[in-house]
Every structure is written in structure tokens, then in C-alpha cells.
CSV table of C-alpha atoms in Angstrom, one decimal:
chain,number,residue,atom,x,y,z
A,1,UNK,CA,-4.2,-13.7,11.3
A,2,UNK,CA,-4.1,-15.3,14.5
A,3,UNK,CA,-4.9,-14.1,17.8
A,4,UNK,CA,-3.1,-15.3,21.1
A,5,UNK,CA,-5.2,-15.6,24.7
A,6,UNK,CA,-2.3,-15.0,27.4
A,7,UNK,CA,-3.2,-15.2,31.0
A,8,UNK,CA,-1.8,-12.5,33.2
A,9,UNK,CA,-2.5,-11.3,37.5
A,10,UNK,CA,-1.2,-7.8,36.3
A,11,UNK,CA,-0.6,-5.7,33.0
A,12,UNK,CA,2.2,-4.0,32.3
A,13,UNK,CA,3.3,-2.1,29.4
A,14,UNK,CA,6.2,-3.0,27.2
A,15,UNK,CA,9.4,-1.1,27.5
A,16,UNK,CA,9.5,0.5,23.7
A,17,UNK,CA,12.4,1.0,22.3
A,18,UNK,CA,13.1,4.7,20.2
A,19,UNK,CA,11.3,6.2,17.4
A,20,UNK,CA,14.2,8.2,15.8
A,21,UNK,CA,15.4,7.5,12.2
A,22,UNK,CA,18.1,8.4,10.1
A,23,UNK,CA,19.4,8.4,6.7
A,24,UNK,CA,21.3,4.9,6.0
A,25,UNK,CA,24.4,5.1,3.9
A,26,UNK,CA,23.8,6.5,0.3
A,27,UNK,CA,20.6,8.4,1.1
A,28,UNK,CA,19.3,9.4,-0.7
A,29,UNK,CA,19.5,7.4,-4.1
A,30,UNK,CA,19.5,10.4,-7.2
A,31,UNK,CA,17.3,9.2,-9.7
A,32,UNK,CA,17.0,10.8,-13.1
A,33,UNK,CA,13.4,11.3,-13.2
A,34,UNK,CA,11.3,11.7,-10.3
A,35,UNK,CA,9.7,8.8,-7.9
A,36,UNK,CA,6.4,7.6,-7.8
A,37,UNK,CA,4.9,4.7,-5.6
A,38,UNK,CA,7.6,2.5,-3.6
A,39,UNK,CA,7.5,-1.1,-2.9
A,40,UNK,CA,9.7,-3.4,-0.7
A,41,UNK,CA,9.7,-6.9,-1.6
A,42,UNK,CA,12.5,-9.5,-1.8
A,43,UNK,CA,13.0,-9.8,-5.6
A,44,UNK,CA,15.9,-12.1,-6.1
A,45,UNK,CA,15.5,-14.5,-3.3
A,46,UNK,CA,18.2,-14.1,-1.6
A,47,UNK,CA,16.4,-13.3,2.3
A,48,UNK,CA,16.6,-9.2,2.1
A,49,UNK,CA,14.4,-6.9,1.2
A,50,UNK,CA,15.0,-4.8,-2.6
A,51,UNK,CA,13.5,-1.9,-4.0
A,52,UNK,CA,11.3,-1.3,-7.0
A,53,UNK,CA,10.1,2.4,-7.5
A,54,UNK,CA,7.9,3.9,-10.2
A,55,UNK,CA,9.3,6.4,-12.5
A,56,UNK,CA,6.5,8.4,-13.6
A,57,UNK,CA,7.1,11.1,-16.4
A,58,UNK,CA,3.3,12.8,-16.3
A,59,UNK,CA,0.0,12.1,-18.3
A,60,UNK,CA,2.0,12.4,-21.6
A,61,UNK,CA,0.6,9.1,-23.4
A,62,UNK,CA,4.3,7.3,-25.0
A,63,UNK,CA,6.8,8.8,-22.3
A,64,UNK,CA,8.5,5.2,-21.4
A,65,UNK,CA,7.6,5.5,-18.3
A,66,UNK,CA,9.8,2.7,-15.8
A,67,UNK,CA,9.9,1.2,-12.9
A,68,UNK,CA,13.3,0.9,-11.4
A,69,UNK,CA,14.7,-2.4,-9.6
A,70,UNK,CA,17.1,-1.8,-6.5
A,71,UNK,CA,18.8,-4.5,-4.8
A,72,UNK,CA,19.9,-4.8,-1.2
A,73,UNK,CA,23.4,-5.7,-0.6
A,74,UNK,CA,22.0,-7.3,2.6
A,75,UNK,CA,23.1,-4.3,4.7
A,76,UNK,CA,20.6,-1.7,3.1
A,77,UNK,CA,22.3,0.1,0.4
A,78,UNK,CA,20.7,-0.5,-2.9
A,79,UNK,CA,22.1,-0.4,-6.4
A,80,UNK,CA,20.2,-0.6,-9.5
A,81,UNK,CA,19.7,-3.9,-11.0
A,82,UNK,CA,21.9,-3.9,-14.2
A,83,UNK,CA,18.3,-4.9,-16.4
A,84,UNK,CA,16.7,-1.8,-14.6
A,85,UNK,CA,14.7,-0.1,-15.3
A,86,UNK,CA,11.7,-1.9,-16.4
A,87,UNK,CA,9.2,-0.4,-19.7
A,88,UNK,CA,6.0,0.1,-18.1
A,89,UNK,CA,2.6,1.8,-19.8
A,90,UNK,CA,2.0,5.6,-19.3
A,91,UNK,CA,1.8,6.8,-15.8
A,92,UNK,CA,2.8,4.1,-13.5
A,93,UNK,CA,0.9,4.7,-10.2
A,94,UNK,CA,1.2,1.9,-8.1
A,95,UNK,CA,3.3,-1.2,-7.2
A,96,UNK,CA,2.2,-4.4,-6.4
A,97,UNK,CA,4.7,-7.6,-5.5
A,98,UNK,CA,2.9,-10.8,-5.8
A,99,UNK,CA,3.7,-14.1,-7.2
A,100,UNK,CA,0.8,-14.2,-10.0
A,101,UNK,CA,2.5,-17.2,-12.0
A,102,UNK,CA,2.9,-19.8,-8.6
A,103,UNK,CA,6.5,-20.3,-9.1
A,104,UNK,CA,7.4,-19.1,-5.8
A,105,UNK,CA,9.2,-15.8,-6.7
A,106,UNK,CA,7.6,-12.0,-6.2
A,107,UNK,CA,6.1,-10.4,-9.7
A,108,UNK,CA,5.6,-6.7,-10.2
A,109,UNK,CA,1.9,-5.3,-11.1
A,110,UNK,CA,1.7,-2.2,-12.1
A,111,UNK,CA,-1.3,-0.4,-12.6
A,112,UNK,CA,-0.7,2.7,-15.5
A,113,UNK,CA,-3.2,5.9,-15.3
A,114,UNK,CA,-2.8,7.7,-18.2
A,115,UNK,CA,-2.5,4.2,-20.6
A,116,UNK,CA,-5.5,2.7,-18.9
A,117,UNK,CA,-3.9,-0.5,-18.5
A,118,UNK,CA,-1.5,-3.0,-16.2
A,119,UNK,CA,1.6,-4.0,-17.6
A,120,UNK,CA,2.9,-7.5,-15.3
A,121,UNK,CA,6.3,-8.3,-15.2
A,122,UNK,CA,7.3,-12.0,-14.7
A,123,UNK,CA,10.7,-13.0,-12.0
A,124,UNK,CA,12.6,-14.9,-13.4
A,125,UNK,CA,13.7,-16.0,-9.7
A,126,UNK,CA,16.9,-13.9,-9.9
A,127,UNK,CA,15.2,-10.4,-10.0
A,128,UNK,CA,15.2,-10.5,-13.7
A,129,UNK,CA,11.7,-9.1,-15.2
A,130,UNK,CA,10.1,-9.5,-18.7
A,131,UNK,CA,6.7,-8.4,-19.2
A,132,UNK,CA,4.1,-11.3,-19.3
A,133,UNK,CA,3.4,-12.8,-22.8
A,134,UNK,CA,-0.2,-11.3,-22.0
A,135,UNK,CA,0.6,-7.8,-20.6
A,136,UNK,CA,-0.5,-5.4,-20.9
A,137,UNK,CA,-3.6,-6.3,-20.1
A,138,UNK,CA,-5.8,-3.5,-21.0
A,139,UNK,CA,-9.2,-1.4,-21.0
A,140,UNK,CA,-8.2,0.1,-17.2
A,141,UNK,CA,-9.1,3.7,-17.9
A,142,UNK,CA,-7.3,5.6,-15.0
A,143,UNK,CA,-6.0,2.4,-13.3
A,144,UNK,CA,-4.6,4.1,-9.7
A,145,UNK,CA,-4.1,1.0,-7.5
A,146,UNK,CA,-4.5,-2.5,-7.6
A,147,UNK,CA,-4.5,-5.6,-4.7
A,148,UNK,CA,-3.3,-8.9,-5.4
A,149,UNK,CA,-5.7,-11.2,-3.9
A,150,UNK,CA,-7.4,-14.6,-4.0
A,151,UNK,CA,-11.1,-13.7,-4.8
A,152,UNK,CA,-12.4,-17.0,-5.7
A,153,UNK,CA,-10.7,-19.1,-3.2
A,154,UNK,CA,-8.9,-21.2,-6.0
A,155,UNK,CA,-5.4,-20.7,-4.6
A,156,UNK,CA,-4.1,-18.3,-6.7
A,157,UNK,CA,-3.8,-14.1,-7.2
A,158,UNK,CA,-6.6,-12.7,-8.6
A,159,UNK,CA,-6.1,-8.3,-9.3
A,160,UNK,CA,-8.4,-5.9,-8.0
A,161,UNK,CA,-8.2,-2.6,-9.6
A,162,UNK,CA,-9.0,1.0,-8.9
A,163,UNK,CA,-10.4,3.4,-11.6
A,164,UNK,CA,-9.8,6.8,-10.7
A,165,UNK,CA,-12.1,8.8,-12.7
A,166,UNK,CA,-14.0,5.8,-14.5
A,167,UNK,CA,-15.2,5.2,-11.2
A,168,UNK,CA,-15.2,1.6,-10.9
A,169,UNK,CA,-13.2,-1.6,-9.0
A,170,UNK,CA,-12.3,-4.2,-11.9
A,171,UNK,CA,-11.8,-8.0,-10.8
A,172,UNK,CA,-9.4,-9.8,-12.7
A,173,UNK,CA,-9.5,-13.6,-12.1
A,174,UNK,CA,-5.7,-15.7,-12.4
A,175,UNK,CA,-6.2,-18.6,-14.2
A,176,UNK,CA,-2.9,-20.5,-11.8
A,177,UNK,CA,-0.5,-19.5,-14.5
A,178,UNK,CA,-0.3,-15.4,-14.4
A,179,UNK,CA,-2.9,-14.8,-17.1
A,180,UNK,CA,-5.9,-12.7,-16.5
A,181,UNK,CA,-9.4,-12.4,-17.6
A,182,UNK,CA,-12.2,-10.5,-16.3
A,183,UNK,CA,-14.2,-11.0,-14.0
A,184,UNK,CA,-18.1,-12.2,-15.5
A,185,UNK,CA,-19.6,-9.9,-12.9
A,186,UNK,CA,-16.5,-7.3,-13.3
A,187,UNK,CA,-16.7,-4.4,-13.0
A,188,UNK,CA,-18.1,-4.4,-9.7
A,189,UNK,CA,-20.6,-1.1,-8.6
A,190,UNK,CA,-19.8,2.1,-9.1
A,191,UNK,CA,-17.2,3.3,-6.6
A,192,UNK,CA,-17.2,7.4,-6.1
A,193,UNK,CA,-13.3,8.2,-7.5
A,194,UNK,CA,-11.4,5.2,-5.9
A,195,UNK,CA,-7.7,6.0,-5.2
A,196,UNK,CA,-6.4,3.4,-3.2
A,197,UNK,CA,-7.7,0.0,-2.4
A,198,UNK,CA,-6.8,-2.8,0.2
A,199,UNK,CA,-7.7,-6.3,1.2
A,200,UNK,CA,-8.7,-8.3,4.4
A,201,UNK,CA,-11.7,-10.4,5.6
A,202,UNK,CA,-13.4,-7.9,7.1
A,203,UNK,CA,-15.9,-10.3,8.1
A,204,UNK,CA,-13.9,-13.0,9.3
A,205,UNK,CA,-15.7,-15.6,7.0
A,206,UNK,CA,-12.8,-17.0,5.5
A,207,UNK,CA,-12.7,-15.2,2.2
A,208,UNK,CA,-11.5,-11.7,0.9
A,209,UNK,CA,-12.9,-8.1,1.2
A,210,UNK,CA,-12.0,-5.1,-0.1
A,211,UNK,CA,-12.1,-1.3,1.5
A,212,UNK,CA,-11.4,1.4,-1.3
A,213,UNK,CA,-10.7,4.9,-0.6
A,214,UNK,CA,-13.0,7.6,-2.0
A,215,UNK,CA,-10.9,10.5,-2.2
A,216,UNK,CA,-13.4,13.6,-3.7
A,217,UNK,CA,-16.7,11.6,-2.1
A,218,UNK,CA,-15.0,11.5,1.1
A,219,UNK,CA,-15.9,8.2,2.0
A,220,UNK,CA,-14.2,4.3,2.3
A,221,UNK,CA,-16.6,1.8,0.3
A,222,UNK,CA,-16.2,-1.6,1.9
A,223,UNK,CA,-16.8,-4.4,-0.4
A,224,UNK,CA,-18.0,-7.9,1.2
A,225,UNK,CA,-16.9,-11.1,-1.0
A,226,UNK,CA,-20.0,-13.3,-1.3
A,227,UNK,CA,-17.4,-16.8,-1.3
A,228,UNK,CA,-17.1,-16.6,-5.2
A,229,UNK,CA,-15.3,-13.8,-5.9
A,230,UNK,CA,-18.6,-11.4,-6.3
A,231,UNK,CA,-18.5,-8.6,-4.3
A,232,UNK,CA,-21.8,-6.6,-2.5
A,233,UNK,CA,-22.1,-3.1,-0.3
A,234,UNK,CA,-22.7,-3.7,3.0
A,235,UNK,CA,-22.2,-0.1,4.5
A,236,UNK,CA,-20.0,2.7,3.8
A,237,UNK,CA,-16.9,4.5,6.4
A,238,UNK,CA,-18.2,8.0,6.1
A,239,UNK,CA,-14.6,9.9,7.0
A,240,UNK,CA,-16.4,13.4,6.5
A,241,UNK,CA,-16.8,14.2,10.1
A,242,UNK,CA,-13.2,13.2,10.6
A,243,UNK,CA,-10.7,13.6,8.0
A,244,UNK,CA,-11.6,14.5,3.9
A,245,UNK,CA,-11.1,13.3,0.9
A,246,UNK,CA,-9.2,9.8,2.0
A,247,UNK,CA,-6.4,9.1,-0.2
A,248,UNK,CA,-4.1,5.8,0.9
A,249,UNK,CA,-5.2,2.9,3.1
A,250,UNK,CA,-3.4,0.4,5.3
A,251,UNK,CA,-4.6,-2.6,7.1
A,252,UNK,CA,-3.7,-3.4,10.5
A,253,UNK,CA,-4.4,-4.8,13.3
A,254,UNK,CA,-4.5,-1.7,15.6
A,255,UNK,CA,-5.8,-2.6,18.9
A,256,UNK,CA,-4.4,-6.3,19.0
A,257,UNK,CA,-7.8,-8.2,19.1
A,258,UNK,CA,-6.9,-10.4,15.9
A,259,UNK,CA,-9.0,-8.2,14.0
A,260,UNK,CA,-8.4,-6.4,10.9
A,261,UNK,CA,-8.4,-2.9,11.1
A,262,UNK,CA,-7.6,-0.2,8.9
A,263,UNK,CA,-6.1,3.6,8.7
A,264,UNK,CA,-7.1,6.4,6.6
A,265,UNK,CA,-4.7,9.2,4.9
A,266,UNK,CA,-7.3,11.9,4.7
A,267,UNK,CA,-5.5,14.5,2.4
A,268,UNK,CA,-7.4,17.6,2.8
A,269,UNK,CA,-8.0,17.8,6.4
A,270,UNK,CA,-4.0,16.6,7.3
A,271,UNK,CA,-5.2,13.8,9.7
A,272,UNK,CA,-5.4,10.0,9.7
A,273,UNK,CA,-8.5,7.8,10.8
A,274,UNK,CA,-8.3,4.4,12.1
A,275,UNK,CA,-11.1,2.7,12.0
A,276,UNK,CA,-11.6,-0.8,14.6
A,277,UNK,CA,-13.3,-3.6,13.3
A,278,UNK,CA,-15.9,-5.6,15.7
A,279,UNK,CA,-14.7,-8.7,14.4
A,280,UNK,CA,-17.7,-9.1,11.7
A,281,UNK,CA,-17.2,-6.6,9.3
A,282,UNK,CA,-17.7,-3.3,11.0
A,283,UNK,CA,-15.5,-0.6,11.2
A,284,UNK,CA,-15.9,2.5,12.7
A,285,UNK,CA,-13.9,5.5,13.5
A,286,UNK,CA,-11.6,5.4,17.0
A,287,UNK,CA,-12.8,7.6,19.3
A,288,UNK,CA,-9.6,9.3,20.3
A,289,UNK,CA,-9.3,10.2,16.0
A,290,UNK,CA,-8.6,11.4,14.0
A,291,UNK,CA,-5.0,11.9,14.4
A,292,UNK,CA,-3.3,15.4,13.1
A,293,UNK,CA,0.1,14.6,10.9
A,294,UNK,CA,1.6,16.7,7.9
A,295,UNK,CA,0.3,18.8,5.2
A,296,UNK,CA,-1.7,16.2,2.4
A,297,UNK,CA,-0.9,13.2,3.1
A,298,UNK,CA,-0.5,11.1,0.5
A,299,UNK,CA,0.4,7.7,1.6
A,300,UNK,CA,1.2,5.8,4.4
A,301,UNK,CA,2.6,2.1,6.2
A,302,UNK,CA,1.9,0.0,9.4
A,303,UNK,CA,4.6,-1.5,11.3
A,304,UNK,CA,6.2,-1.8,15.3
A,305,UNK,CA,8.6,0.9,14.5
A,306,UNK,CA,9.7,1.1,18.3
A,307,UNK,CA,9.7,-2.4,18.6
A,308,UNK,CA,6.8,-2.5,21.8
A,309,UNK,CA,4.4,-5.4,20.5
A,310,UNK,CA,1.9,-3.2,18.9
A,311,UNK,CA,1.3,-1.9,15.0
A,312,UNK,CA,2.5,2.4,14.5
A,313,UNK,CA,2.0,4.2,11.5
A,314,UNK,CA,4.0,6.1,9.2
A,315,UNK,CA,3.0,8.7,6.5
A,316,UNK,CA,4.2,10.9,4.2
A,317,UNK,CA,3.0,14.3,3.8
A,318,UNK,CA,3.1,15.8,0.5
A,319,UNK,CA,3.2,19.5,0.9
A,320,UNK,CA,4.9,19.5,4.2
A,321,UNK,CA,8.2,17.7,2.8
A,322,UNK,CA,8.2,14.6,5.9
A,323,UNK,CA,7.1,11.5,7.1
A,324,UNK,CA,4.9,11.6,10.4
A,325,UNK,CA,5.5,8.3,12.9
A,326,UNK,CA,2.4,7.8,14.9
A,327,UNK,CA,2.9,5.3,18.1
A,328,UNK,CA,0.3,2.8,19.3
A,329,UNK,CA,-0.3,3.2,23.0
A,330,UNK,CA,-1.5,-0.7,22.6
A,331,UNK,CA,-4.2,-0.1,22.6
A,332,UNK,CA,-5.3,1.8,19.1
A,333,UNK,CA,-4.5,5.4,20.5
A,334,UNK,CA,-2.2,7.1,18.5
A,335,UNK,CA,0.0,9.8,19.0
A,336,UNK,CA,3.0,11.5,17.3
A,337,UNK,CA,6.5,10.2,18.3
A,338,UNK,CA,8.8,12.3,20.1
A,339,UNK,CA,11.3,12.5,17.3
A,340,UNK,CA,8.5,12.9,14.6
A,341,UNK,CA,8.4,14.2,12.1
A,342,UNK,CA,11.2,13.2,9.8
A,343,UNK,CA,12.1,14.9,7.1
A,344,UNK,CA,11.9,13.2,3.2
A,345,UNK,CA,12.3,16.2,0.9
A,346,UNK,CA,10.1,18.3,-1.5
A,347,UNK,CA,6.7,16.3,-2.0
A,348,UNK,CA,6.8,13.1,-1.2
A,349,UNK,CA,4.2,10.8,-2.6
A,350,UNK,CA,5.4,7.2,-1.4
A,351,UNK,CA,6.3,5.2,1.4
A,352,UNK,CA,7.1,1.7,2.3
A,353,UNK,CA,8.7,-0.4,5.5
A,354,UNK,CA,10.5,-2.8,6.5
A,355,UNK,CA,14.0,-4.4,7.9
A,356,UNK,CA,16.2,-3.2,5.0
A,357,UNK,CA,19.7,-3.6,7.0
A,358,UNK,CA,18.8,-6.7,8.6
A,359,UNK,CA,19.0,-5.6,12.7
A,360,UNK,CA,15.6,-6.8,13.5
A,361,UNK,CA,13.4,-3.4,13.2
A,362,UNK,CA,11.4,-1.7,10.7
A,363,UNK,CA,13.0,0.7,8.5
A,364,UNK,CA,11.4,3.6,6.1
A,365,UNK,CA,11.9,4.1,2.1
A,366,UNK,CA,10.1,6.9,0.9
A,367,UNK,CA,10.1,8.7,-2.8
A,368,UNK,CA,10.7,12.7,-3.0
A,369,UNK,CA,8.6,13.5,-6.2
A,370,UNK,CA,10.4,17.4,-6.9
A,371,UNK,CA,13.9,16.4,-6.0
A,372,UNK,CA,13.9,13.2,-8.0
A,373,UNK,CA,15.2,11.3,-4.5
A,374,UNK,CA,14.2,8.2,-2.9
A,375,UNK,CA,15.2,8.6,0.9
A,376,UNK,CA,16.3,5.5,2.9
A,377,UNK,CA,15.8,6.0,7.1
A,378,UNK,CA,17.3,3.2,9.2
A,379,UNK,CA,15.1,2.5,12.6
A,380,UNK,CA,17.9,3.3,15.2
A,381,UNK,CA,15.8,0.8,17.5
């Protein structure tokens, strides 16, 4: 992350452009089964951004379950990749692009609940996937979400991985080539019911932390990296006196200091929390939060959807059917957009953004879990 000094005699704000969003050509996409987690990564190298969605069937252990490949015709309408969809174990909850195996092209990880393992799929550079020699890769009870990141500093991906009920963040170290082991010291402590989990250098000492969310203890954990790839407390984010049972996490950089910040869903309560970080690992609540959005929300993204300099918000709300857009004042205040919210269907459980059509702004996918929909939004800008 880099921060910029300007010098200035006089401030003034930018002019933002409009929040409003509507449904690009062929949204939404009709699936056969219903939606789970959505990522947007460019899987075939060819510049724009593709879609891969999770395809969930339930906790029923041998449903082959999927996850479903998408590409972009370069003008944001997706069609399914004629190898999709992709075997995955029971329960696909999550989605991770990263290039595990070094060869320069986006891999899937997917973290499955119910099979208590992550299947990885290899790129063949074209958007083809075949699972990894090695996957899964198993004894993940409850695996809910998992970071790509380097933990050891050796230049490679390494896996972070929540445990729902086992209660517990495994570290899986990347040995360069896409195979996993372990961790010596994994797992690390006992994490109350992690659901999501995120990375950043909190602490600005050049090596990667992790922030989980604690949805029934109603707390963020943040986990310091020691420089090796072991992890220590250093304090908890106690959300209780502003939003309950934290569900999804983003990292941003909210009030444009160069320091990571990050943003609560807090399911129960209906709001989200972002919490500023002093630049050495502290984060604490902003003082204008939380901020009041849909009914449960269940996960959310960071982006300049009105194209003003600083990072918004977006989040899907599970029982209220829509996507909340929170606007950044600049300076980490947030507030609802004029146009917000927009609508996504019957309970949405996944969003993700970014320029899908190419025109230079941010634009929304987001999974309808009852109507078996994945809803596109182009960012009229």
C-alpha cells in the first residue's frame, strides 16, 4: 500500500460521480441450483474480469457440489465455461482466486463445510481447472473461509483457514509448487466460531496478519504474524457495543491515511463497523458507526463505486432481498447512497466488485440463494 503526501493552500472535495446501478444485459444468470459465495477474478488471461460461483446443494455429505466458471465476453455478459462446472467437496463456502502453483495464472480454493476439507483447482492458463494432484487436502472440519497469503515471507501463497464450529484458524504452508502441508504450529489458538477471515499488516511490519470474524462470540480476533509465519493475540475488536455476531470482513483503506482498515457485516444487529487502524496495529471502531444497512447481512465489498477518490462499501442483506451502497465522505464517514438500496432477490448470500464491462468503474455480482440467480449491476458512473 502506498500512501501519497500532496501539498494543497485549500481543500476541496471531489466532484463524485452517481451511485445508481442497474442490471447489465442477461441479468440475471438462471442457474440450476442455487448460489453460494461469488468471486471475480480474471481466469483466462485475457484482461477482463470472469465469474466463478459456488454451487452449494446443503450439508448432505456426496451431493457433487460445483463451482461454476463464467467468462466475460469483455463487455460483461458471462457464459459458462464449456468444462464448468467444477467437482468440489460437500458444501462449498467460499472462493478464493490465487495463483498457488507460481505460474502466473489465478487458481481456485475452495474451502468445503460439510466435507471438512479444500479441494484446489489448478489454471491451466486458459481458464481450464483440474483439481491439484494433492486435493483435497483434508482434516478441515467445517472449513468456512480461507485467505491466500504469504505467511512465512518465502514468496509464495500460503492458506489460512477458518473452522466454523471446530473453532480454530489452520495454516497451511505452500511449498512454491501448489502443494500444502501444515503448519508445525498449526492450528493456531482457539478462535470463538470463525466465519470469515482476512489479511493485511495490521502492524505495518512488513509481514502478514490476519482479523477473523467471530460471529456467535461477537467479536474480531486479530492475529499478529511474529515474521515466520506464527501467529499471537494482541487484542481483540469487541463489536458487541456496536453491531453483533460479525459475519463477513473487508479490508480497506477507509479514511485514506495508507493504513489498513477494515469493515464489519454484523448480522444480527443489521449494521456495519469500520474500524481505523493507527497505523501499528490498532483498530478501533469509527466514531460516527456503526452504519444501519439491510436485514442480516451476510457479506460485503470495498470499492470507489462513485468514482470520488475514496473506498464505499457494498453489502448484501440476506433477509431483506438487496445490496446496501455505503459512500465515504473521505474521510471514513459513511452513509447510505441516494439510490441505495438495490435490489438482488430472495436471500442473497454473496457479493463481489469490480469493472466487469470495462468503462472504468466498479460494478456489482451478487448470488440470490432462493431464486437460484446470480444478479449482475453495471455502475452507471
Amino acid at each position: 500500500m502506498i500512501a501519497l503526501a500532496v501539498a494543497f493552500c485549500g481543500w476541496l472535495p471531489a466532484m463524485a460521480a452517481s451511485t445508481d446501478f442497474d442490471p447489465a444485459p442477461g441479468s440475471p444468470k438462471h442457474l440450476d441450483r442455487s448460489p453460494g459465495k461469488v468471486a471475480l477474478a480474471d481466469l483466462d488471461g485475457d484482461g477482463d474480469l470472469d465469474l466463478a460461483v459456488a454451487e452449494p446443494l446443503g450439508d448432505v455429505i456426496g451431493d457433487n457440489d460445483h463451482v461454476a466458471i463464467f467468462m466475460n465476453n469483455g463487455a460483461g455478459r458471462f457464459a459458462a465455461r464449456s468444462t464448468s462446472p467444477e467437482s468440489t467437496g460437500d458444501n462449498p463456502s467460499d472462493i478464493e482466486p490465487a495463483d498457488i502453483d507460481g505460474d502466473g495464472d489465478l487458481d481456485l480454493v475452495i474451502p468445503n463445510y460439510s466435507s471438512g476439507d479444500l479441494t484446489i483447482l489448478v489454471n491451466n492458463g486458459l481458464g481450464n481447472f483440474s483439481p491439484r494432484s494433492t486435493s483435497p487436502e483434508t482434516g478441515y472440519d467445517t472449513a468456512v473461509a480461507v485467505a491466500a497469503v504469504d505467511v512465512d515471507g518465502d514468496g509464495d501463497l500460503d492458506l489460512a483457514v477458518a473452522q466454523d464450529t471446530a473453532k480454530r484458524v489452520a495454516i497451511l504452508v505452500n511449498n512454491g509448487l501448489g502443494n500444502f502441508r501444515p503448519r508445525f504450529t498449526s492450528p493456531e489458538l482457539a478462535i470463538a466460531d470463525p466465519h470469515d477471515i482476512v489479511a493485511a499488516d495490521w502492524d505495518e511490519d512488513g509481514d502478514m496478519d490476519l482479523a477473523v470474524a467471530s460471529v456467535n462470540a461477537h467479536w474480531v480476533s486479530v492475529l499478529y504474524n511474529t515474521g515466520v509465519g506464527n501467529y499471537v493475540y494482541r487484542d481483540f475488536i469487541t463489536v458487541r457495543q456496536t453491531g453483533n455476531a460479525p459475519d463477513a470482513l473487508a479490508v480497506l483503506d477507509a479514511n485514506k491515511d495508507g493504513h489498513p482498515d477494515l469493515a464489519v457485516a454484523n448480522r444480527t444487529d443489521n449494521t456495519v463497523s469500520v474500524m481505523l487502524n493507527n497505523g501499528h496495529g490498532l483498530l478501533t471502531q469509527r466514531t460516527t458507526g456503526p452504519e444501519a444497512v439491510g436485514l442480516r447481512p451476510n457479506d460485503l465489498t470495498a470499492a470507489d463505486f462513485d468514482g470520488d477518490g475514496d473506498t464505499d462499501l457494498a453489502v448484501v442483506n440476506g433477509n431483506s432481498g438487496d445490496a446496501t451502497i455505503l459512500v465515504n465522505n473521505g474521510f471514513g464517514n459513511y452513509s447510505a447512497a441516494p439510490t441505495s438500496p438495490e435490489g438482488i432477490g430472495r436471500g442473497p448470500v454473496g457479493v463481489a466488485s469490480g469493472d466487469i464491462d470495462g468503462d472504468g468503474d466498479p460494478d456489482l455480482v451478487a448470488s440470490a440463494f432462493n431464486d437460484f440467480d446470480v444478479v449482475v449491476l453495471r455502475n452507471l458512473g
